[in-house]
């Protein structure tokens, strides 16, 4: 069935859109279509518009990690299909049709006075659902717990979006709010890609998307379970197609043999953040980073962490944790060993204890890995 | 008989849509696009909640298809199948 849908998609693309007619007019193999990104569409946006668009299109903008606005469009029908998909998952999480939800601002952590404001919104509004970035929700949970503020019984769940879900954040939020903290992964361009299931796995919604994991050096698929760049194809979007579209995110997928679900694991690193001399990052470094992040997550004392690449061989590990609870030297040594295995040369890893790690000043997102190399 | 029953369902659905859109039921044309009547993403939730309560069922994942929510007429046809009329 999945191959049939891809075949139909190829026929529609090469018939309708100038980009695909010009670049691959006679192509019938989905896997030979070009892998594209924001810049491909931004350079020639008219080549990606449907020749017979509906009368009304809804516009939105996303900047991703670049800060450059990118125009997204959706038809009423596309919006409805995508909204229904999101709703169907939330109903599975326990959300009633009649509900109140609270959405935390992207810049919430920049404005400390907003903490009291959102706590008040929760107490007065009695929402069934709260959604926001993992780091913001964890900060709000800590604020409410520290101030002895009881969460209303109306709350059914909390939902993450826009950041990889840190295990420490999930534990803190669930402890403070007393409800499940579900994960959601999507993009403004196509909305939903994956949702938490009851077991806490992030499961790809294959009604909506086809997800590939590619080696960023070769654009070839990596073996199942290996990390690589996530490339997504929307089955819904036709007003502007997103086919083999780079997400910039790093992850791995595996098919659960018992349930058939396609389970996604995200690495809290974007492909644009890793800088290596003269080459793209290979899947091997993602494997090592995944192991390291997993080990960090086992330390319940770590509130936040950030790996800063200061040069090709110099890294700094910033940790926000109660003083005296962590052997930071050992954590730094493990990171040094992990990176040395991949880079095959000596790297220096310094450690910095900080009270708080600020989010990105442009996107408002919290980045576990950043690079200062241009 | 079918046409009569469909008409009756359309009248019931039109009344619910009218209530949500704050219009008179007479203003609701069965073939008119619901989005043009002002049914947005928030009001869809209200509409679905009202339909569940009125007809005593719960929307399943496979029920949430845009083509059935296009107009009062398409919604009525869906409901007749869904609740087994």
Coordinates of C-alpha atoms in Angstrom, one line a residue:
Chain A
X1 CA 0.0 0.0 0.0
X2 CA 2.8 2.4 0.9
X3 CA 4.6 1.8 -2.4
X4 CA 1.3 2.5 -4.3
X5 CA 0.8 5.8 -2.6
X6 CA 4.4 6.8 -3.5
X7 CA 3.8 5.9 -7.1
X8 CA 0.6 8.0 -7.2
X9 CA 2.6 10.9 -5.7
X10 CA 5.3 10.7 -8.3
X11 CA 2.7 10.8 -11.1
X12 CA 0.9 13.8 -9.5
X13 CA 4.2 15.7 -9.0
X14 CA 5.6 15.3 -12.5
X15 CA 2.3 16.2 -14.0
X16 CA 1.5 19.3 -11.9
X17 CA 4.6 21.1 -10.6
X18 CA 7.1 22.9 -12.8
X19 CA 10.0 21.9 -10.6
X20 CA 9.4 18.2 -11.0
X21 CA 8.4 18.4 -14.7
X22 CA 11.6 20.2 -15.4
X23 CA 13.9 18.2 -13.2
X24 CA 12.4 14.7 -13.6
X25 CA 9.6 14.7 -16.0
X26 CA 9.7 11.1 -17.0
X27 CA 10.7 9.7 -13.6
X28 CA 8.6 7.0 -12.0
X29 CA 10.7 6.0 -9.1
X30 CA 10.0 7.9 -5.9
X31 CA 13.4 7.2 -4.5
X32 CA 15.1 8.9 -7.5
X33 CA 13.3 12.2 -6.9
X34 CA 15.6 14.9 -5.6
X35 CA 16.0 15.5 -1.9
X36 CA 15.1 19.2 -1.4
X37 CA 15.2 21.8 1.4
X38 CA 13.9 25.2 2.3
X39 CA 16.4 26.9 0.0
X40 CA 15.3 24.8 -3.0
X41 CA 11.8 26.1 -2.6
X42 CA 12.8 29.6 -1.6
X43 CA 14.9 30.0 -4.8
X44 CA 12.0 29.2 -7.1
X45 CA 8.8 29.3 -5.1
X46 CA 6.5 29.5 -8.2
X47 CA 7.9 26.1 -9.4
X48 CA 6.4 24.5 -6.3
X49 CA 2.9 26.1 -6.4
X50 CA 0.0 24.0 -7.7
X51 CA -1.1 25.2 -11.2
X52 CA -4.7 25.3 -10.1
X53 CA -4.7 26.4 -6.5
X54 CA -7.9 26.8 -4.4
X55 CA -9.4 30.3 -4.1
X56 CA -8.3 30.6 -0.5
X57 CA -4.9 29.7 0.9
X58 CA -3.9 30.1 4.5
X59 CA -0.4 31.5 5.0
X60 CA 2.0 31.0 7.8
X61 CA 5.8 31.5 8.3
X62 CA 8.5 29.5 9.8
X63 CA 12.1 30.4 10.2
X64 CA 13.4 27.1 11.5
X65 CA 16.9 27.5 12.7
X66 CA 18.0 30.1 10.1
X67 CA 15.9 33.1 11.3
X68 CA 14.9 33.7 7.6
X69 CA 11.2 33.6 7.2
X70 CA 9.8 30.9 4.9
X71 CA 6.3 31.2 3.6
X72 CA 4.0 28.2 4.1
X73 CA 0.6 27.8 2.5
X74 CA -2.3 25.4 3.1
X75 CA -5.7 25.0 1.6
X76 CA -8.8 24.8 3.8
X77 CA -9.0 21.1 3.0
X78 CA -5.4 20.5 3.9
X79 CA -5.7 22.3 7.1
X80 CA -8.8 20.3 8.0
X81 CA -7.1 17.0 7.2
X82 CA -4.0 17.8 9.3
X83 CA -6.1 19.2 12.1
X84 CA -8.2 16.1 12.2
X85 CA -5.0 14.0 12.4
X86 CA -3.8 16.0 15.4
X87 CA -7.2 15.8 17.1
X88 CA -7.5 12.1 16.6
X89 CA -4.2 11.5 18.5
X90 CA -5.2 14.0 21.3
X91 CA -8.5 12.2 21.7
X92 CA -6.5 9.0 22.2
X93 CA -4.6 10.8 24.9
X94 CA -7.9 11.7 26.7
X95 CA -8.7 15.1 25.3
X96 CA -12.5 15.8 25.2
X97 CA -13.9 17.6 22.2
X98 CA -15.1 20.4 24.5
X99 CA -11.9 21.5 26.1
X100 CA -9.7 24.5 27.0
X101 CA -6.0 24.4 26.1
X102 CA -3.1 26.6 27.1
X103 CA -0.2 27.3 24.8
X104 CA 3.0 28.6 26.2
X105 CA 4.7 31.3 24.3
X106 CA 7.9 30.5 22.4
X107 CA 9.7 33.3 24.2
X108 CA 8.3 32.3 27.6
X109 CA 11.7 31.7 29.2
X110 CA 13.0 35.1 28.2
X111 CA 10.3 36.8 30.2
X112 CA 10.4 35.6 33.8
X113 CA 7.2 37.5 34.8
X114 CA 5.3 35.2 32.4
X115 CA 5.9 32.3 34.8
X116 CA 3.4 33.8 37.3
X117 CA 1.1 34.7 34.4
X118 CA 0.9 31.2 33.0
X119 CA 0.6 29.7 36.5
X120 CA -2.4 32.0 37.0
X121 CA -3.8 30.9 33.6
X122 CA -3.7 27.3 34.7
X123 CA -5.3 27.9 38.0
X124 CA -8.1 30.1 36.7
X125 CA -8.6 28.6 33.2
X126 CA -8.5 25.0 34.4
X127 CA -7.3 23.7 31.0
X128 CA -7.6 20.1 29.9
X129 CA -4.3 20.4 27.9
X130 CA -1.1 22.4 28.1
X131 CA 1.4 22.5 25.3
X132 CA 4.7 24.1 24.8
X133 CA 8.5 23.5 24.5
X134 CA 9.9 20.9 26.8
X135 CA 12.3 23.3 28.5
X136 CA 9.5 25.9 29.1
X137 CA 7.1 23.3 30.5
X138 CA 9.8 21.9 32.8
X139 CA 10.5 25.5 34.1
X140 CA 6.8 26.1 34.6
X141 CA 6.5 22.8 36.5
X142 CA 9.4 23.7 38.7
X143 CA 7.8 27.1 39.4
X144 CA 4.5 25.6 40.4
X145 CA 6.0 23.0 42.5
X146 CA 8.4 25.5 44.3
X147 CA 5.4 27.8 45.0
X148 CA 3.1 25.0 46.2
X149 CA 0.6 25.6 43.4
X150 CA -1.8 22.7 43.0
X151 CA -2.6 21.8 39.4
X152 CA -6.3 21.6 38.7
X153 CA -7.9 18.2 38.2
X154 CA -9.2 19.3 34.8
X155 CA -5.7 18.7 33.3
X156 CA -5.5 15.5 31.3
X157 CA -2.1 15.8 29.7
X158 CA 0.8 18.0 28.7
X159 CA 2.2 18.0 25.2
X160 CA 5.7 18.9 24.0
X161 CA 6.3 20.5 20.7
X162 CA 9.2 22.3 19.0
X163 CA 12.0 20.7 21.0
X164 CA 13.3 17.2 21.6
X165 CA 11.8 15.9 24.8
X166 CA 14.4 15.5 27.5
X167 CA 13.9 12.6 29.9
X168 CA 14.7 14.8 32.8
X169 CA 12.1 17.4 31.7
X170 CA 9.5 14.6 31.2
X171 CA 10.0 13.3 34.6
X172 CA 9.9 16.7 36.2
X173 CA 6.7 17.7 34.4
X174 CA 4.9 14.5 35.1
X175 CA 5.9 14.7 38.8
X176 CA 4.7 18.3 39.1
X177 CA 1.6 18.2 37.0
X178 CA 0.5 14.6 37.8
X179 CA -0.5 13.8 34.2
X180 CA 1.3 12.2 31.2
X181 CA 3.7 14.4 29.2
X182 CA 3.2 13.4 25.6
X183 CA 5.6 14.1 22.7
X184 CA 4.8 15.5 19.4
X185 CA 7.0 16.0 16.4
X186 CA 6.0 18.1 13.4
X187 CA 6.9 21.0 11.2
X188 CA 5.0 24.2 10.3
X189 CA 5.2 23.2 6.6
X190 CA 3.3 20.0 7.0
X191 CA 2.2 19.9 10.7
X192 CA 2.1 16.4 12.2
X193 CA 4.8 13.8 11.7
X194 CA 4.8 11.7 14.9
X195 CA 3.0 11.4 18.3
X196 CA 3.6 9.6 21.5
X197 CA 1.8 6.3 22.0
X198 CA 0.6 4.9 25.3
X199 CA 4.0 3.3 25.8
X200 CA 5.8 6.6 25.4
X201 CA 7.2 5.8 22.0
X202 CA 7.2 8.5 19.3
X203 CA 5.3 6.9 16.5
X204 CA 5.2 8.2 12.9
X205 CA 1.7 8.9 11.6
X206 CA 2.1 7.1 8.3
X207 CA -1.3 8.2 7.1
X208 CA 0.1 11.7 6.9
X209 CA 3.8 11.2 6.0
X210 CA 6.5 9.0 4.6
X211 CA 9.7 9.3 6.6
X212 CA 13.2 8.4 5.4
X213 CA 16.5 8.5 7.3
X214 CA 19.4 9.4 5.0
X215 CA 23.1 9.5 5.4
X216 CA 23.8 13.3 5.1
X217 CA 27.0 12.7 3.2
X218 CA 25.4 10.5 0.4
X219 CA 21.6 11.0 0.7
X220 CA 21.3 7.3 0.7
X221 CA 19.1 5.5 3.3
X222 CA 20.9 4.2 6.4
X223 CA 20.1 0.8 7.8
X224 CA 17.1 0.6 10.1
X225 CA 17.9 1.8 13.6
X226 CA 20.9 3.9 12.5
X227 CA 20.8 7.7 12.9
X228 CA 20.8 10.0 10.0
X229 CA 19.0 13.1 8.6
X230 CA 15.2 12.9 8.7
X231 CA 13.7 13.5 5.3
X232 CA 9.9 13.7 5.1
X233 CA 7.2 13.4 2.4
X234 CA 3.7 14.7 3.1
X235 CA 0.8 12.7 1.6
X236 CA -1.5 15.6 2.3
X237 CA 0.1 18.8 1.0
X238 CA -0.7 19.6 -2.6
X239 CA -1.0 23.4 -2.6
X240 CA 2.7 23.3 -2.0
X241 CA 4.3 19.8 -2.0
X242 CA 6.9 18.7 0.5
X243 CA 8.5 15.6 -1.0
X244 CA 11.8 14.2 0.2
X245 CA 12.1 17.4 2.2
X246 CA 15.0 17.9 4.6
X247 CA 13.9 18.5 8.2
X248 CA 17.4 19.3 9.4
X249 CA 16.7 17.0 12.3
X250 CA 18.7 13.8 13.1
X251 CA 16.9 10.7 14.2
X252 CA 16.5 7.0 13.6
X253 CA 13.5 4.8 12.9
X254 CA 12.6 1.1 13.6
X255 CA 9.6 -0.9 12.8
X256 CA 8.1 -2.6 15.9
X257 CA 7.6 -6.2 14.8
X258 CA 4.7 -6.8 17.2
X259 CA 2.6 -3.7 16.5
X260 CA 3.9 -2.6 13.0
X261 CA 4.4 0.9 14.3
X262 CA 7.2 3.0 12.9
X263 CA 9.0 4.3 16.0
X264 CA 11.1 7.4 15.8
X265 CA 14.0 8.4 18.0
X266 CA 15.2 12.0 17.8
X267 CA 18.7 13.2 18.5
X268 CA 18.7 16.6 20.1
X269 CA 21.1 17.9 17.4
X270 CA 20.4 19.4 14.1
X271 CA 22.5 18.6 11.0
X272 CA 23.4 22.2 10.7
X273 CA 24.9 22.3 14.2
X274 CA 27.7 19.8 13.7
X275 CA 30.8 21.2 12.1
X276 CA 33.6 18.9 10.9
X277 CA 36.7 19.9 8.9
X278 CA 36.0 19.5 5.2
X279 CA 33.1 17.0 5.5
X280 CA 29.5 16.4 6.5
X281 CA 28.7 14.6 9.7
X282 CA 28.5 10.8 9.2
X283 CA 26.0 8.6 11.0
X284 CA 28.7 7.2 13.2
X285 CA 29.0 10.5 15.2
X286 CA 25.2 10.5 15.7
X287 CA 25.4 7.0 17.2
X288 CA 28.1 8.2 19.7
X289 CA 26.2 11.3 20.5
X290 CA 23.0 9.3 21.1
X291 CA 24.8 7.1 23.6
X292 CA 26.2 10.1 25.4
X293 CA 22.9 11.9 25.6
X294 CA 21.3 8.7 26.9
X295 CA 23.9 8.4 29.6
X296 CA 23.3 12.0 30.6
X297 CA 19.6 11.4 30.8
X298 CA 20.2 8.7 33.4
X299 CA 21.6 11.4 35.8
X300 CA 18.5 12.7 37.4
X301 CA 20.5 15.6 38.9
X302 CA 21.0 17.2 35.5
X303 CA 18.4 19.9 34.9
X304 CA 19.9 21.1 31.7
X305 CA 23.0 20.4 29.6
X306 CA 24.6 21.8 26.5
X307 CA 27.5 20.8 24.4
X308 CA 29.2 23.7 22.8
X309 CA 31.6 23.1 19.9
X310 CA 34.1 26.0 20.1
X311 CA 36.5 24.7 17.4
X312 CA 36.9 21.4 15.5
X313 CA 38.7 19.9 18.5
X314 CA 37.5 22.0 21.5
X315 CA 34.2 21.4 23.2
X316 CA 32.6 22.7 26.3
X317 CA 30.1 20.8 28.4
X318 CA 27.7 23.2 30.2
X319 CA 25.7 21.6 33.0
X320 CA 23.0 23.1 35.2
X321 CA 22.7 20.9 38.2
X322 CA 22.6 21.2 42.0
X323 CA 26.2 21.7 43.1
X324 CA 28.0 18.7 44.5
X325 CA 25.6 16.1 43.0
X326 CA 27.5 15.3 39.9
X327 CA 31.0 14.2 38.9
X328 CA 31.2 16.6 36.1
X329 CA 34.8 15.7 35.4
X330 CA 33.7 12.1 34.7
X331 CA 31.0 13.3 32.4
X332 CA 33.4 15.5 30.5
X333 CA 35.9 12.6 30.2
X334 CA 33.2 10.4 28.7
X335 CA 32.3 13.0 26.1
X336 CA 36.0 13.4 25.3
X337 CA 36.3 9.6 24.7
X338 CA 33.2 9.5 22.6
X339 CA 34.3 12.3 20.3
X340 CA 37.9 11.0 20.2
X341 CA 36.6 7.6 18.9
X342 CA 34.9 9.3 16.0
X343 CA 37.3 12.1 15.1
X344 CA 40.4 9.9 15.7
X345 CA 42.3 12.8 17.2
X346 CA 42.6 14.4 20.6
X347 CA 39.8 16.7 21.5
X348 CA 39.6 18.9 24.5
X349 CA 36.4 19.0 26.6
X350 CA 36.0 21.6 29.3
X351 CA 33.2 21.7 31.9
X352 CA 31.2 24.7 33.0
X353 CA 28.7 24.6 35.8
X354 CA 25.9 27.1 35.2
X355 CA 22.7 27.9 37.0
X356 CA 20.7 28.1 33.8
X357 CA 21.1 27.6 30.1
X358 CA 19.3 30.2 28.0
X359 CA 17.3 29.3 24.9
X360 CA 18.2 30.5 21.5
X361 CA 17.6 34.3 21.3
X362 CA 16.1 34.1 17.8
X363 CA 14.0 30.9 17.9
X364 CA 13.4 30.6 21.6
X365 CA 14.3 26.9 21.4
X366 CA 16.6 25.2 23.8
X367 CA 19.6 23.6 22.0
X368 CA 21.4 20.7 23.6
X369 CA 24.2 21.1 21.0
X370 CA 25.5 24.3 19.5
X371 CA 28.5 25.1 17.3
X372 CA 30.5 28.4 17.2
X373 CA 32.2 27.4 13.9
X374 CA 30.7 29.4 11.1
Chain B
X1 CA -38.2 7.1 1.8
X2 CA -34.4 7.6 1.7
X3 CA -34.8 11.2 0.4
X4 CA -37.3 12.0 3.2
X5 CA -35.0 10.6 5.8
X6 CA -32.0 12.4 4.4
X7 CA -34.0 15.6 4.4
X8 CA -34.9 15.1 8.0
X9 CA -31.2 14.5 8.9
X10 CA -30.2 17.6 7.0
X11 CA -32.7 19.6 9.0
X12 CA -31.3 18.4 12.3
X13 CA -27.7 19.0 11.2
X14 CA -28.6 22.4 9.9
X15 CA -30.1 23.3 13.2
X16 CA -26.9 22.3 15.0
X17 CA -24.7 24.2 12.5
X18 CA -27.0 27.3 12.9
X19 CA -26.6 27.2 16.7
X20 CA -22.8 27.1 16.4
X21 CA -22.7 29.8 13.8
X22 CA -25.3 31.9 15.5
X23 CA -27.5 32.0 12.4
X24 CA -31.1 31.2 11.8
X25 CA -31.6 27.6 10.6
X26 CA -33.3 29.0 7.5
X27 CA -30.0 30.6 6.5
X28 CA -28.2 27.3 6.3
X29 CA -28.1 25.9 2.8
X30 CA -27.5 22.1 2.8
X31 CA -24.9 22.3 -0.1
X32 CA -23.0 25.3 1.2
X33 CA -19.4 24.8 2.3
X34 CA -19.2 24.7 6.1
X35 CA -16.0 26.8 6.1
X36 CA -17.9 29.5 4.3
X37 CA -20.5 29.5 7.0
X38 CA -17.8 30.3 9.5
X39 CA -17.0 26.8 10.8
X40 CA -13.3 27.1 11.7
X41 CA -11.0 24.7 13.6
X42 CA -12.5 25.7 17.0
X43 CA -16.1 25.4 15.8
X44 CA -15.4 22.0 14.2
X45 CA -14.7 20.8 17.7
X46 CA -18.0 22.2 18.9
X47 CA -19.9 20.8 15.9
X48 CA -18.4 17.3 16.5
X49 CA -19.3 17.5 20.2
X50 CA -22.9 18.5 19.5
X51 CA -23.3 15.7 16.9
X52 CA -21.9 13.1 19.3
X53 CA -24.4 14.2 22.0
X54 CA -27.3 14.5 19.7
X55 CA -26.8 11.2 17.9
X56 CA -25.2 9.2 20.7
X57 CA -21.9 8.0 19.1
X58 CA -18.3 8.9 19.3
X59 CA -16.2 10.0 16.3
X60 CA -13.5 7.5 15.5
X61 CA -10.2 8.2 13.8
X62 CA -11.5 7.0 10.5
X63 CA -14.5 9.2 10.8
X64 CA -12.4 12.4 10.7
X65 CA -12.3 12.9 6.9
X66 CA -12.7 16.4 5.5
X67 CA -14.9 15.3 2.6
X68 CA -17.6 14.3 5.1
X69 CA -17.4 17.7 6.8
X70 CA -17.7 19.7 3.5
X71 CA -21.4 20.7 3.9
X72 CA -24.5 19.9 5.8
X73 CA -25.5 17.5 3.0
X74 CA -22.2 15.5 3.1
X75 CA -22.3 15.5 6.9
X76 CA -25.8 14.2 6.9
X77 CA -25.0 11.4 4.5
X78 CA -22.0 10.4 6.7
X79 CA -24.2 10.5 9.9
X80 CA -26.8 8.3 8.4
X81 CA -24.2 5.6 7.5
X82 CA -22.3 6.1 10.8
X83 CA -25.3 5.6 13.1
X84 CA -26.8 2.9 11.0
X85 CA -29.9 4.5 9.5

